Short mmCIF file of C-alpha atoms and ligand atoms in Angstrom, two decimals:
data_model
loop_
_atom_site.label_atom_id
_atom_site.label_comp_id
_atom_site.label_asym_id
_atom_site.label_seq_id
_atom_site.Cartn_x
_atom_site.Cartn_y
_atom_site.Cartn_z
CA MET A 212 -92.86 -5.25 -6.70
CA THR A 213 -91.51 -7.99 -4.39
CA GLY A 214 -94.13 -9.20 -1.95
CA GLU A 215 -97.11 -8.36 -4.19
CA ARG A 216 -99.69 -10.99 -4.90
CA THR A 217 -101.84 -11.47 -7.98
CA SER A 218 -105.51 -11.43 -7.03
CA GLN A 219 -106.65 -14.78 -8.35
CA ARG A 220 -105.83 -18.07 -6.69
CA TRP A 221 -105.61 -20.84 -9.26
CA ASP A 222 -106.34 -24.49 -8.71
CA ALA A 223 -103.13 -25.22 -10.59
CA VAL A 224 -100.29 -23.20 -12.03
CA VAL A 225 -98.35 -25.04 -14.73
CA VAL A 226 -94.80 -23.78 -15.25
CA GLY A 227 -93.83 -24.25 -18.91
CA GLY A 228 -95.85 -24.40 -22.10
CA GLY A 229 -94.12 -27.29 -23.87
CA LEU A 230 -95.96 -30.49 -24.74
CA ALA A 231 -96.03 -31.79 -21.16
CA GLY A 232 -97.33 -28.53 -19.66
CA LEU A 233 -99.96 -28.10 -22.37
CA ALA A 234 -101.18 -31.69 -22.08
CA CYS A 235 -101.36 -31.35 -18.30
CA ALA A 236 -103.23 -28.02 -18.52
CA ARG A 237 -105.69 -29.44 -21.02
CA ASP A 238 -106.52 -32.46 -18.87
CA LEU A 239 -106.92 -30.30 -15.76
CA CYS A 240 -109.20 -27.85 -17.59
CA ALA A 241 -111.24 -30.79 -18.87
CA ARG A 242 -111.82 -31.72 -15.21
CA GLY A 243 -113.22 -28.25 -14.55
CA LEU A 244 -110.19 -26.90 -12.66
CA ARG A 245 -108.96 -23.29 -12.98
CA VAL A 246 -105.53 -23.44 -14.55
CA ARG A 247 -102.83 -20.95 -15.47
CA VAL A 248 -99.86 -21.85 -17.71
CA LEU A 249 -96.83 -19.58 -17.26
CA GLU A 250 -94.45 -19.87 -20.22
CA ALA A 251 -91.09 -18.10 -20.30
CA GLY A 252 -90.88 -17.86 -24.10
CA ASP A 253 -92.84 -15.64 -26.47
CA ARG A 254 -94.53 -18.71 -27.94
CA VAL A 255 -95.57 -22.11 -26.67
CA GLY A 256 -93.82 -25.28 -27.74
CA GLY A 257 -90.44 -25.34 -25.98
CA ARG A 258 -88.27 -27.84 -27.82
CA MET A 259 -90.99 -28.20 -30.45
CA ARG A 260 -91.44 -24.60 -31.41
CA THR A 261 -91.00 -23.42 -34.98
CA ASP A 262 -89.67 -20.07 -36.17
CA ARG A 263 -89.48 -18.33 -39.53
CA VAL A 264 -85.94 -17.40 -40.52
CA ALA A 265 -85.18 -15.73 -43.87
CA GLY A 266 -88.39 -17.09 -45.37
CA CYS A 267 -87.68 -20.64 -44.13
CA VAL A 268 -89.62 -22.77 -41.66
CA VAL A 269 -87.09 -23.64 -38.97
CA ASP A 270 -87.86 -26.03 -36.13
CA ARG A 271 -86.02 -25.72 -32.83
CA GLY A 272 -83.89 -28.55 -34.20
CA PHE A 273 -84.75 -31.10 -36.86
CA GLN A 274 -87.24 -33.65 -35.61
CA VAL A 275 -89.91 -35.91 -37.01
CA PHE A 276 -93.47 -36.41 -35.87
CA ASN A 277 -94.75 -39.94 -35.41
CA THR A 278 -98.47 -40.58 -35.85
CA ALA A 279 -98.42 -43.91 -34.02
CA TYR A 280 -97.59 -42.65 -30.55
CA PRO A 281 -100.64 -43.52 -28.41
CA GLN A 282 -100.77 -40.02 -26.85
CA VAL A 283 -100.60 -38.41 -30.29
CA ARG A 284 -103.48 -40.51 -31.59
CA GLY A 285 -105.51 -39.85 -28.47
CA ARG A 286 -105.24 -36.09 -28.17
CA LEU A 287 -104.23 -34.42 -31.45
CA PRO A 288 -106.42 -33.57 -34.46
CA LEU A 289 -104.05 -35.15 -36.98
CA ARG A 290 -106.04 -34.00 -40.01
CA GLU A 291 -105.82 -30.34 -38.92
CA LEU A 292 -102.04 -30.56 -38.63
CA ARG A 293 -101.80 -31.05 -42.41
CA LEU A 294 -99.13 -33.71 -42.08
CA ARG A 295 -96.67 -34.41 -44.88
CA PRO A 296 -95.06 -37.87 -44.86
CA PHE A 297 -91.46 -38.89 -45.36
CA THR A 298 -90.82 -41.75 -47.77
CA PRO A 299 -90.70 -44.91 -45.66
CA GLY A 300 -87.22 -46.30 -45.09
CA VAL A 301 -83.86 -44.59 -45.02
CA LEU A 302 -81.17 -43.78 -47.56
CA VAL A 303 -77.82 -44.93 -46.25
CA HIS A 304 -74.67 -43.38 -47.69
CA ASP A 305 -72.11 -46.15 -47.63
CA GLY A 306 -68.73 -46.09 -49.35
CA GLY A 307 -69.67 -43.74 -52.17
CA ARG A 308 -73.12 -45.28 -52.78
CA ARG A 309 -76.59 -44.45 -51.53
CA LEU A 310 -78.51 -47.55 -50.53
CA ARG A 311 -82.20 -47.49 -49.79
CA PHE A 312 -83.11 -49.47 -46.76
CA ALA A 313 -86.71 -50.35 -46.04
CA ASP A 314 -88.61 -52.33 -43.46
CA PRO A 315 -88.96 -55.88 -44.88
CA THR A 316 -92.41 -56.29 -43.30
CA ARG A 317 -93.68 -53.26 -45.27
CA ALA A 318 -91.58 -53.13 -48.42
CA PRO A 319 -89.95 -56.55 -48.88
CA ARG A 320 -88.73 -55.79 -52.40
CA GLN A 321 -86.96 -52.58 -51.37
CA ALA A 322 -85.53 -54.31 -48.31
CA TRP A 323 -84.21 -57.06 -50.51
CA ARG A 324 -82.61 -54.49 -52.84
CA GLY A 325 -80.90 -52.90 -49.83
CA ALA A 326 -79.72 -56.33 -48.84
CA THR A 327 -78.37 -57.12 -52.27
CA GLY A 328 -76.57 -53.76 -52.21
CA GLY A 329 -74.54 -55.34 -49.44
CA LEU A 330 -76.00 -53.47 -46.46
CA ALA A 331 -77.66 -56.49 -44.91
CA GLY A 332 -77.28 -60.22 -45.24
CA PRO A 333 -80.15 -62.75 -45.27
CA ARG A 334 -79.58 -63.29 -41.54
CA ASP A 335 -80.03 -59.54 -40.91
CA LEU A 336 -83.22 -59.43 -42.96
CA ALA A 337 -84.63 -62.40 -41.10
CA ALA A 338 -83.71 -60.82 -37.75
CA LEU A 339 -85.26 -57.52 -38.84
CA ALA A 340 -88.49 -59.18 -39.93
CA ALA A 341 -88.70 -61.09 -36.62
CA LEU A 342 -87.91 -58.05 -34.47
CA THR A 343 -90.28 -55.75 -36.34
CA GLY A 344 -93.02 -58.36 -36.44
CA PHE A 345 -92.85 -58.86 -32.68
CA ASP A 346 -92.64 -55.15 -31.83
CA VAL A 347 -95.57 -54.33 -34.09
CA LEU A 348 -97.90 -57.18 -33.24
CA ALA A 349 -97.26 -57.95 -29.57
CA PRO A 350 -99.30 -56.11 -26.93
CA ALA A 351 -97.44 -53.02 -25.66
CA ALA A 352 -97.10 -54.58 -22.19
CA LEU A 353 -95.14 -57.45 -23.70
CA VAL A 354 -92.88 -55.12 -25.71
CA ARG A 355 -92.12 -53.23 -22.50
CA ARG A 356 -91.47 -56.33 -20.46
CA PRO A 357 -88.11 -57.79 -21.63
CA ARG A 358 -85.23 -57.31 -19.26
CA ASP A 359 -83.74 -53.92 -19.97
CA THR A 360 -80.25 -53.70 -21.42
CA SER A 361 -78.45 -51.48 -23.92
CA THR A 362 -79.82 -51.32 -27.45
CA ARG A 363 -76.51 -52.63 -28.80
CA ARG A 364 -76.73 -55.77 -26.67
CA ALA A 365 -80.36 -56.27 -27.62
CA LEU A 366 -79.53 -56.03 -31.33
CA THR A 367 -76.72 -58.54 -31.00
CA ALA A 368 -79.01 -60.88 -29.07
CA ALA A 369 -81.64 -60.50 -31.81
CA GLY A 370 -79.17 -61.98 -34.30
CA PHE A 371 -77.99 -58.95 -36.29
CA SER A 372 -74.49 -59.01 -37.71
CA GLU A 373 -71.94 -56.52 -36.41
CA GLY A 374 -71.67 -55.01 -39.91
CA PHE A 375 -75.39 -54.34 -40.16
CA VAL A 376 -75.55 -52.82 -36.69
CA GLU A 377 -72.63 -50.54 -37.55
CA ARG A 378 -73.86 -49.48 -40.98
CA PHE A 379 -77.59 -49.28 -40.46
CA PHE A 380 -78.72 -49.21 -36.82
CA ARG A 381 -75.87 -47.16 -35.39
CA PRO A 382 -76.08 -44.20 -37.80
CA PHE A 383 -79.88 -44.28 -37.90
CA LEU A 384 -80.48 -44.61 -34.15
CA SER A 385 -77.90 -41.96 -33.30
CA GLY A 386 -80.43 -39.52 -34.75
CA VAL A 387 -83.18 -40.95 -32.56
CA PHE A 388 -81.31 -41.35 -29.26
CA LEU A 389 -78.87 -38.47 -29.86
CA GLU A 390 -76.00 -40.71 -28.76
CA GLU A 391 -73.97 -43.02 -30.97
CA ASP A 392 -72.92 -45.86 -28.69
CA LEU A 393 -76.35 -47.52 -28.74
CA ALA A 394 -76.16 -47.31 -24.94
CA THR A 395 -79.83 -46.31 -24.71
CA SER A 396 -82.37 -48.57 -23.02
CA SER A 397 -83.46 -51.48 -25.23
CA ARG A 398 -86.97 -51.23 -23.79
CA PHE A 399 -87.19 -47.67 -25.08
CA PHE A 400 -85.74 -48.79 -28.43
CA HIS A 401 -88.47 -51.44 -28.83
CA LEU A 402 -91.22 -48.91 -28.09
CA VAL A 403 -89.79 -46.40 -30.57
CA TRP A 404 -89.31 -49.12 -33.18
CA ARG A 405 -92.89 -50.24 -32.67
CA SER A 406 -94.18 -46.70 -33.22
CA MET A 407 -92.02 -46.19 -36.29
CA ALA A 408 -93.15 -49.45 -37.84
CA ARG A 409 -96.82 -48.83 -37.00
CA GLY A 410 -97.06 -45.17 -37.90
CA THR A 411 -95.90 -42.64 -40.44
CA LEU A 412 -92.96 -40.32 -39.96
CA CYS A 413 -94.09 -36.90 -41.07
CA LEU A 414 -94.05 -33.17 -40.38
CA PRO A 415 -96.86 -30.63 -40.28
CA GLU A 416 -96.86 -28.28 -43.27
CA SER A 417 -96.11 -25.30 -41.05
CA GLY A 418 -93.40 -26.96 -38.98
CA VAL A 419 -93.42 -29.20 -35.93
CA GLY A 420 -94.49 -26.22 -33.80
CA ALA A 421 -98.01 -26.76 -35.14
CA VAL A 422 -98.30 -29.62 -32.64
CA PRO A 423 -97.97 -27.54 -29.42
CA GLU A 424 -99.89 -24.68 -31.05
CA SER A 425 -102.77 -27.08 -31.63
CA LEU A 426 -102.70 -28.21 -27.99
CA ALA A 427 -102.64 -24.58 -26.79
CA SER A 428 -105.54 -23.58 -29.01
CA ALA A 429 -107.72 -26.18 -27.31
CA LEU A 430 -107.27 -24.50 -23.90
CA PRO A 431 -109.80 -21.95 -22.63
CA PRO A 432 -108.81 -18.45 -23.87
CA GLY A 433 -106.37 -16.69 -21.54
CA THR A 434 -105.06 -19.87 -19.93
CA VAL A 435 -101.51 -19.39 -21.24
CA ALA A 436 -99.44 -16.36 -20.23
CA LEU A 437 -96.43 -15.93 -22.53
CA GLU A 438 -93.17 -14.21 -21.59
CA SER A 439 -93.93 -15.11 -17.99
CA PRO A 440 -90.88 -16.83 -16.54
CA VAL A 441 -91.26 -18.30 -13.09
CA ALA A 442 -88.40 -17.30 -10.81
CA ALA A 443 -89.10 -19.59 -7.87
CA LEU A 444 -91.64 -21.81 -6.18
CA THR A 445 -93.11 -20.71 -2.87
CA ASP A 446 -95.35 -22.25 -0.21
CA GLU A 447 -98.27 -20.31 -1.68
CA GLY A 448 -97.65 -20.90 -5.38
CA VAL A 449 -94.95 -19.41 -7.60
CA LEU A 450 -93.00 -16.16 -7.86
CA ASP A 451 -93.17 -14.58 -11.30
CA GLY A 452 -90.36 -12.61 -12.96
CA ASP A 453 -91.57 -9.38 -11.30
CA GLY A 454 -91.37 -10.93 -7.86
CA ARG A 455 -95.14 -11.25 -7.48
CA THR A 456 -96.67 -14.35 -5.96
CA VAL A 457 -99.10 -16.19 -8.18
CA PRO A 458 -101.10 -18.24 -5.66
CA ALA A 459 -102.13 -21.79 -6.52
CA ARG A 460 -103.35 -24.91 -4.75
CA ALA A 461 -101.03 -27.02 -6.90
CA VAL A 462 -97.90 -26.19 -8.88
CA VAL A 463 -96.81 -28.35 -11.81
CA VAL A 464 -93.25 -27.80 -13.04
CA ALA A 465 -93.36 -28.78 -16.72
CA THR A 466 -90.02 -27.33 -17.80
CA ASP A 467 -87.00 -29.08 -19.28
CA ALA A 468 -84.88 -31.05 -16.80
CA ALA A 469 -82.28 -28.34 -16.11
CA ALA A 470 -84.89 -25.67 -15.34
CA ALA A 471 -86.85 -28.15 -13.21
CA ALA A 472 -83.74 -28.87 -11.13
CA ARG A 473 -83.23 -25.12 -10.60
CA LEU A 474 -86.83 -24.59 -9.48
CA GLU A 475 -86.99 -27.72 -7.35
CA PRO A 476 -83.52 -28.17 -5.80
CA GLY A 477 -82.82 -31.76 -4.88
CA LEU A 478 -84.74 -33.11 -7.85
CA THR A 479 -82.81 -35.90 -9.58
CA VAL A 480 -82.69 -35.39 -13.33
CA PRO A 481 -81.00 -37.60 -15.93
CA PRO A 482 -78.00 -36.41 -17.95
CA HIS A 483 -78.97 -34.88 -21.27
CA ARG A 484 -78.08 -35.16 -24.95
CA THR A 485 -77.15 -32.19 -27.12
CA VAL A 486 -77.76 -31.84 -30.83
CA THR A 487 -77.02 -29.18 -33.45
CA THR A 488 -78.97 -28.74 -36.67
CA TYR A 489 -77.57 -26.80 -39.63
CA TYR A 490 -80.16 -25.32 -41.97
CA HIS A 491 -78.82 -24.71 -45.49
CA LEU A 492 -80.53 -23.09 -48.45
CA ALA A 493 -79.62 -24.32 -51.95
CA SER A 494 -80.72 -23.09 -55.34
CA ARG A 495 -81.42 -26.70 -56.40
CA SER A 496 -82.74 -29.65 -54.44
CA PRO A 497 -79.92 -32.17 -53.91
CA LEU A 498 -82.41 -35.05 -53.57
CA ARG A 499 -85.87 -35.04 -55.10
CA GLU A 500 -87.63 -36.91 -52.33
CA PRO A 501 -88.55 -36.45 -48.67
CA THR A 502 -86.40 -39.06 -47.05
CA LEU A 503 -83.86 -39.38 -44.27
CA LEU A 504 -80.25 -39.72 -45.34
CA THR A 505 -77.72 -41.26 -42.96
CA ASP A 506 -73.98 -41.73 -43.28
CA THR A 507 -72.17 -44.94 -42.30
CA ARG A 508 -69.13 -42.79 -41.42
CA ARG A 509 -71.39 -40.90 -38.96
CA ARG A 510 -70.15 -37.45 -39.97
CA PHE A 511 -73.74 -36.34 -39.32
CA THR A 512 -76.69 -38.16 -37.75
CA ASN A 513 -79.16 -37.43 -40.51
CA SER A 514 -79.93 -34.99 -43.27
CA VAL A 515 -83.20 -34.25 -45.03
CA VAL A 516 -84.35 -31.89 -47.78
CA LEU A 517 -87.20 -30.29 -45.88
CA SER A 518 -88.58 -28.52 -48.93
CA GLU A 519 -89.25 -31.98 -50.40
CA VAL A 520 -91.41 -32.75 -47.36
CA HIS A 521 -93.32 -29.56 -48.08
CA ALA A 522 -92.32 -26.85 -50.56
CA GLY A 523 -93.42 -24.14 -48.10
CA TYR A 524 -90.43 -24.86 -45.85
CA ALA A 525 -88.21 -22.78 -48.19
CA PRO A 526 -88.74 -19.62 -50.25
CA ARG A 527 -90.10 -20.40 -53.72
CA GLY A 528 -87.45 -21.90 -56.02
CA TYR A 529 -85.09 -22.87 -53.20
CA ALA A 530 -84.38 -26.05 -51.28
CA LEU A 531 -83.99 -26.15 -47.49
CA ILE A 532 -81.73 -28.87 -46.11
CA ALA A 533 -81.59 -29.72 -42.38
CA THR A 534 -78.57 -31.67 -41.16
CA SER A 535 -78.02 -32.67 -37.56
CA VAL A 536 -74.81 -33.50 -35.73
CA LEU A 537 -74.38 -34.71 -32.16
CA GLY A 538 -73.17 -32.16 -29.63
CA ASP A 539 -72.39 -28.49 -30.01
CA ASP A 540 -71.61 -26.34 -33.00
CA SER A 541 -67.85 -25.92 -32.77
CA GLU A 542 -65.34 -24.03 -34.87
CA GLY A 543 -65.18 -25.49 -38.38
CA ARG A 544 -67.92 -28.07 -37.77
CA GLU A 545 -70.32 -26.57 -40.31
CA ARG A 546 -67.58 -26.64 -42.95
CA THR A 547 -66.73 -30.32 -42.40
CA THR A 548 -70.43 -31.19 -42.34
CA ARG A 549 -70.89 -29.37 -45.64
CA THR A 550 -68.02 -31.37 -47.14
CA ALA A 551 -69.64 -34.62 -46.00
CA LEU A 552 -72.96 -33.49 -47.46
CA ALA A 553 -71.32 -32.82 -50.83
CA GLU A 554 -70.15 -36.42 -50.90
CA CYS A 555 -73.39 -37.95 -49.61
CA TYR A 556 -75.74 -35.97 -51.86
CA GLY A 557 -73.27 -36.14 -54.78
CA THR A 558 -73.43 -32.42 -55.41
CA ASP A 559 -71.44 -29.24 -54.90
CA THR A 560 -72.42 -27.65 -51.59
CA ALA A 561 -69.94 -24.74 -51.68
CA ASP A 562 -72.63 -22.24 -52.67
CA TRP A 563 -75.21 -23.40 -50.11
CA ASP A 564 -76.20 -20.59 -47.75
CA LEU A 565 -76.18 -21.31 -44.05
CA VAL A 566 -79.58 -19.97 -42.95
CA THR A 567 -79.21 -20.68 -39.25
CA VAL A 568 -77.78 -23.07 -36.68
CA ARG A 569 -79.86 -24.52 -33.87
CA THR A 570 -78.09 -26.09 -30.92
CA VAL A 571 -80.32 -27.58 -28.23
CA PRO A 572 -78.24 -28.44 -25.15
CA GLY A 573 -80.95 -30.47 -23.37
CA ALA A 574 -82.54 -31.88 -26.51
CA LEU A 575 -83.27 -35.27 -24.94
CA PRO A 576 -82.79 -36.85 -21.54
CA ALA A 577 -80.43 -39.83 -21.59
CA MET A 578 -82.49 -43.01 -21.50
CA GLU A 579 -80.16 -45.42 -19.76
CA PRO A 580 -81.12 -49.07 -19.25
CA GLY A 581 -83.09 -49.62 -16.08
CA LEU A 582 -84.81 -46.25 -16.05
CA PRO A 583 -88.55 -46.51 -15.48
CA LEU A 584 -90.63 -45.53 -18.52
CA SER A 585 -92.81 -43.31 -16.37
CA ARG A 586 -92.26 -41.76 -12.98
CA LEU A 587 -94.53 -40.34 -10.31
CA THR A 588 -94.86 -36.60 -10.81
CA ARG A 589 -95.75 -35.68 -7.20
CA VAL A 590 -92.51 -34.57 -5.52
CA ALA A 591 -93.98 -32.85 -2.41
CA ALA A 592 -97.37 -31.78 -1.11
CA GLY A 593 -98.93 -29.63 -3.86
CA ARG A 594 -95.77 -29.89 -6.06
CA TYR A 595 -95.52 -31.92 -9.24
CA VAL A 596 -92.83 -32.28 -11.91
CA CYS A 597 -93.55 -33.57 -15.39
CA GLY A 598 -91.87 -33.54 -18.80
CA ASP A 599 -90.02 -35.98 -21.01
CA HIS A 600 -87.29 -36.34 -18.36
CA ARG A 601 -89.90 -37.95 -16.05
CA ALA A 602 -90.91 -40.46 -18.71
CA THR A 603 -89.23 -41.09 -22.08
CA GLY A 604 -87.35 -38.60 -24.25
CA SER A 605 -90.02 -38.28 -26.91
CA VAL A 606 -93.26 -36.60 -27.83
CA GLN A 607 -95.06 -39.61 -26.38
CA GLY A 608 -93.10 -39.36 -23.12
CA ALA A 609 -93.72 -35.62 -22.68
CA LEU A 610 -97.47 -35.90 -23.35
CA ALA A 611 -97.86 -38.99 -21.16
CA SER A 612 -96.00 -37.35 -18.30
CA GLY A 613 -98.19 -34.25 -18.54
CA ALA A 614 -101.28 -36.45 -18.51
CA ARG A 615 -99.98 -38.31 -15.46
CA ALA A 616 -99.36 -35.03 -13.61
CA ALA A 617 -102.94 -33.96 -14.33
CA ARG A 618 -104.29 -37.24 -12.90
CA GLU A 619 -102.20 -36.87 -9.74
CA VAL A 620 -103.11 -33.19 -9.24
CA ALA A 621 -106.81 -33.86 -9.80
CA ALA A 622 -106.78 -36.79 -7.37
CA ASP A 623 -105.03 -34.71 -4.68
CA LEU A 624 -107.25 -31.64 -5.10
CA ARG A 625 -110.34 -33.76 -4.85
C1 LIG B 280 -83.64 -31.38 -31.92
C2 LIG B 280 -84.65 -32.28 -31.29
C3 LIG B 280 -85.07 -33.41 -31.97
C4 LIG B 280 -86.05 -34.22 -31.41
N1 LIG B 280 -86.52 -35.27 -32.13
C5 LIG B 280 -87.60 -35.97 -31.68
C6 LIG B 280 -88.23 -36.92 -32.51
O1 LIG B 280 -87.86 -37.11 -33.66
N2 LIG B 280 -89.27 -37.63 -31.98
C7 LIG B 280 -89.74 -37.42 -30.71
O2 LIG B 280 -90.70 -38.06 -30.29
N3 LIG B 280 -89.17 -36.48 -29.92
C8 LIG B 280 -88.12 -35.75 -30.38
N4 LIG B 280 -87.56 -34.78 -29.60
C9 LIG B 280 -88.01 -34.66 -28.20
C10 LIG B 280 -89.27 -33.85 -28.00
O3 LIG B 280 -89.25 -32.66 -28.77
C11 LIG B 280 -89.33 -33.52 -26.51
O4 LIG B 280 -89.32 -34.73 -25.80
C12 LIG B 280 -90.56 -32.73 -26.09
O5 LIG B 280 -90.81 -31.64 -26.92
C13 LIG B 280 -90.34 -32.26 -24.65
O6 LIG B 280 -91.47 -31.55 -24.20
P1 LIG B 280 -91.54 -31.03 -22.70
O7 LIG B 280 -92.84 -30.35 -22.54
O8 LIG B 280 -91.21 -32.14 -21.77
O9 LIG B 280 -90.35 -29.97 -22.54
P2 LIG B 280 -90.01 -28.57 -23.33
O10 LIG B 280 -90.42 -28.67 -24.74
O11 LIG B 280 -88.60 -28.31 -23.02
O12 LIG B 280 -90.95 -27.52 -22.61
C14 LIG B 280 -90.58 -26.85 -21.44
C15 LIG B 280 -91.12 -25.43 -21.49
O13 LIG B 280 -90.84 -24.82 -20.23
C16 LIG B 280 -90.50 -23.46 -20.47
N5 LIG B 280 -89.75 -22.98 -19.29
C17 LIG B 280 -88.50 -23.33 -18.89
N6 LIG B 280 -88.19 -22.68 -17.74
C18 LIG B 280 -89.27 -21.92 -17.41
C19 LIG B 280 -89.56 -21.04 -16.33
N7 LIG B 280 -88.69 -20.82 -15.33
N8 LIG B 280 -90.76 -20.41 -16.33
C20 LIG B 280 -91.68 -20.63 -17.30
N9 LIG B 280 -91.45 -21.45 -18.35
C21 LIG B 280 -90.26 -22.10 -18.40
C22 LIG B 280 -89.68 -23.51 -21.75
O14 LIG B 280 -89.63 -22.25 -22.37
C23 LIG B 280 -90.45 -24.55 -22.55
O15 LIG B 280 -91.45 -23.96 -23.36
C24 LIG B 280 -86.59 -33.93 -30.12
C25 LIG B 280 -86.15 -32.81 -29.43
C26 LIG B 280 -85.20 -31.97 -30.02
C27 LIG B 280 -84.80 -30.73 -29.30
#
């Protein structure tokens, strides 16, 4: 087949049907351009796809959906996603107790209870109220502006005690940044904190994959070709898995960072973070509420009873628990995690069934201080690269980068 050419020449071929590729394709189609999305997988969504395993709804790895991201508000039909909220705040397992910690600007009484449980002191509460108040109320440009440093330094500068950083921020943010040194950019932290405080953490009833599915369904029929891996980029367009050229005036690489670097040698991509999620099925719910549980000993980054978010996540009469740990799934790791869960939920976990394990090697790009929040997507004439690794490691970053690629392609084709 090598050397063959598909008949149609597209205005743009988008490589990858994750959030960035779908957002880019949608904006290009809205401008009247002829677009083809070539996706390697058998479904769209990439890192946000959802599968059914043994009657359970299993996301690519546990993640939450934030309604306050500007790109989410601007382009997704939130009502159609049938979103189910988490209870605001976090349960922190600390020295044999579970303490509820809430945002003092939203739930002052709960925050105070957390403080009296010994998690935070008055100084920490005051610092939290000031930080949250600023991040929520200040214009986004101002939140983005402060000199960038590590999140740990920014928290110390904001007046938090070492104990509070260690017992609240460090375990909680390790699940957001997928690193536990709080080395991530403080500018990114402030933007994420702003979105968390302004919006609702939730999940669609049918899994987080409903988000990319919704974006794909808004494209003209036939735009997305599944199971269509792109092998290489050429001067004319791209080479598909059968060695045929798919001609295009513009090619947008909207893959994860590692695949982008393979397709576009010489591209600089940031290091990545890896996370593993264990999905367990229990005959009884270990916690009768949809809330995030963290552990001050950081034996896992977070755990949640997904069937409390929506009963449909597990077969009738069962509870599905998702627990994430940083890095790979190694020998014995599931067993030690299960032991930690027994202590944190205060229940016997020996008879929990392991439904599946999801390890995502490039789950998030590292967001080191000093990295720009958005980067040009044009890398050569007619070649563009977008995705969360060109912006921020988040749903917002992936969608915004896809939108930026569409603007640059449209401007160049004009
Ligand atoms: C476990 C986990 C937890 C997360 N938690 C959160 C969270 O709580 N909040 C948040 O905002 N974000 C979170 N994220 C990040 C968020 O999911 C990603 O930032 C976003 O989905 C990235 O989208 P993308 O389009 O840039 O890349 P991807 O989703 O990686 O899409 C790339 C697509 O390209 C395809 N592809 C690759 N190579 C080829 C090829 N050669 N040819 C054709 N197609 C190809 C892939 O199959 C994939 O579909 C999390 C991610 C993970 C994995």
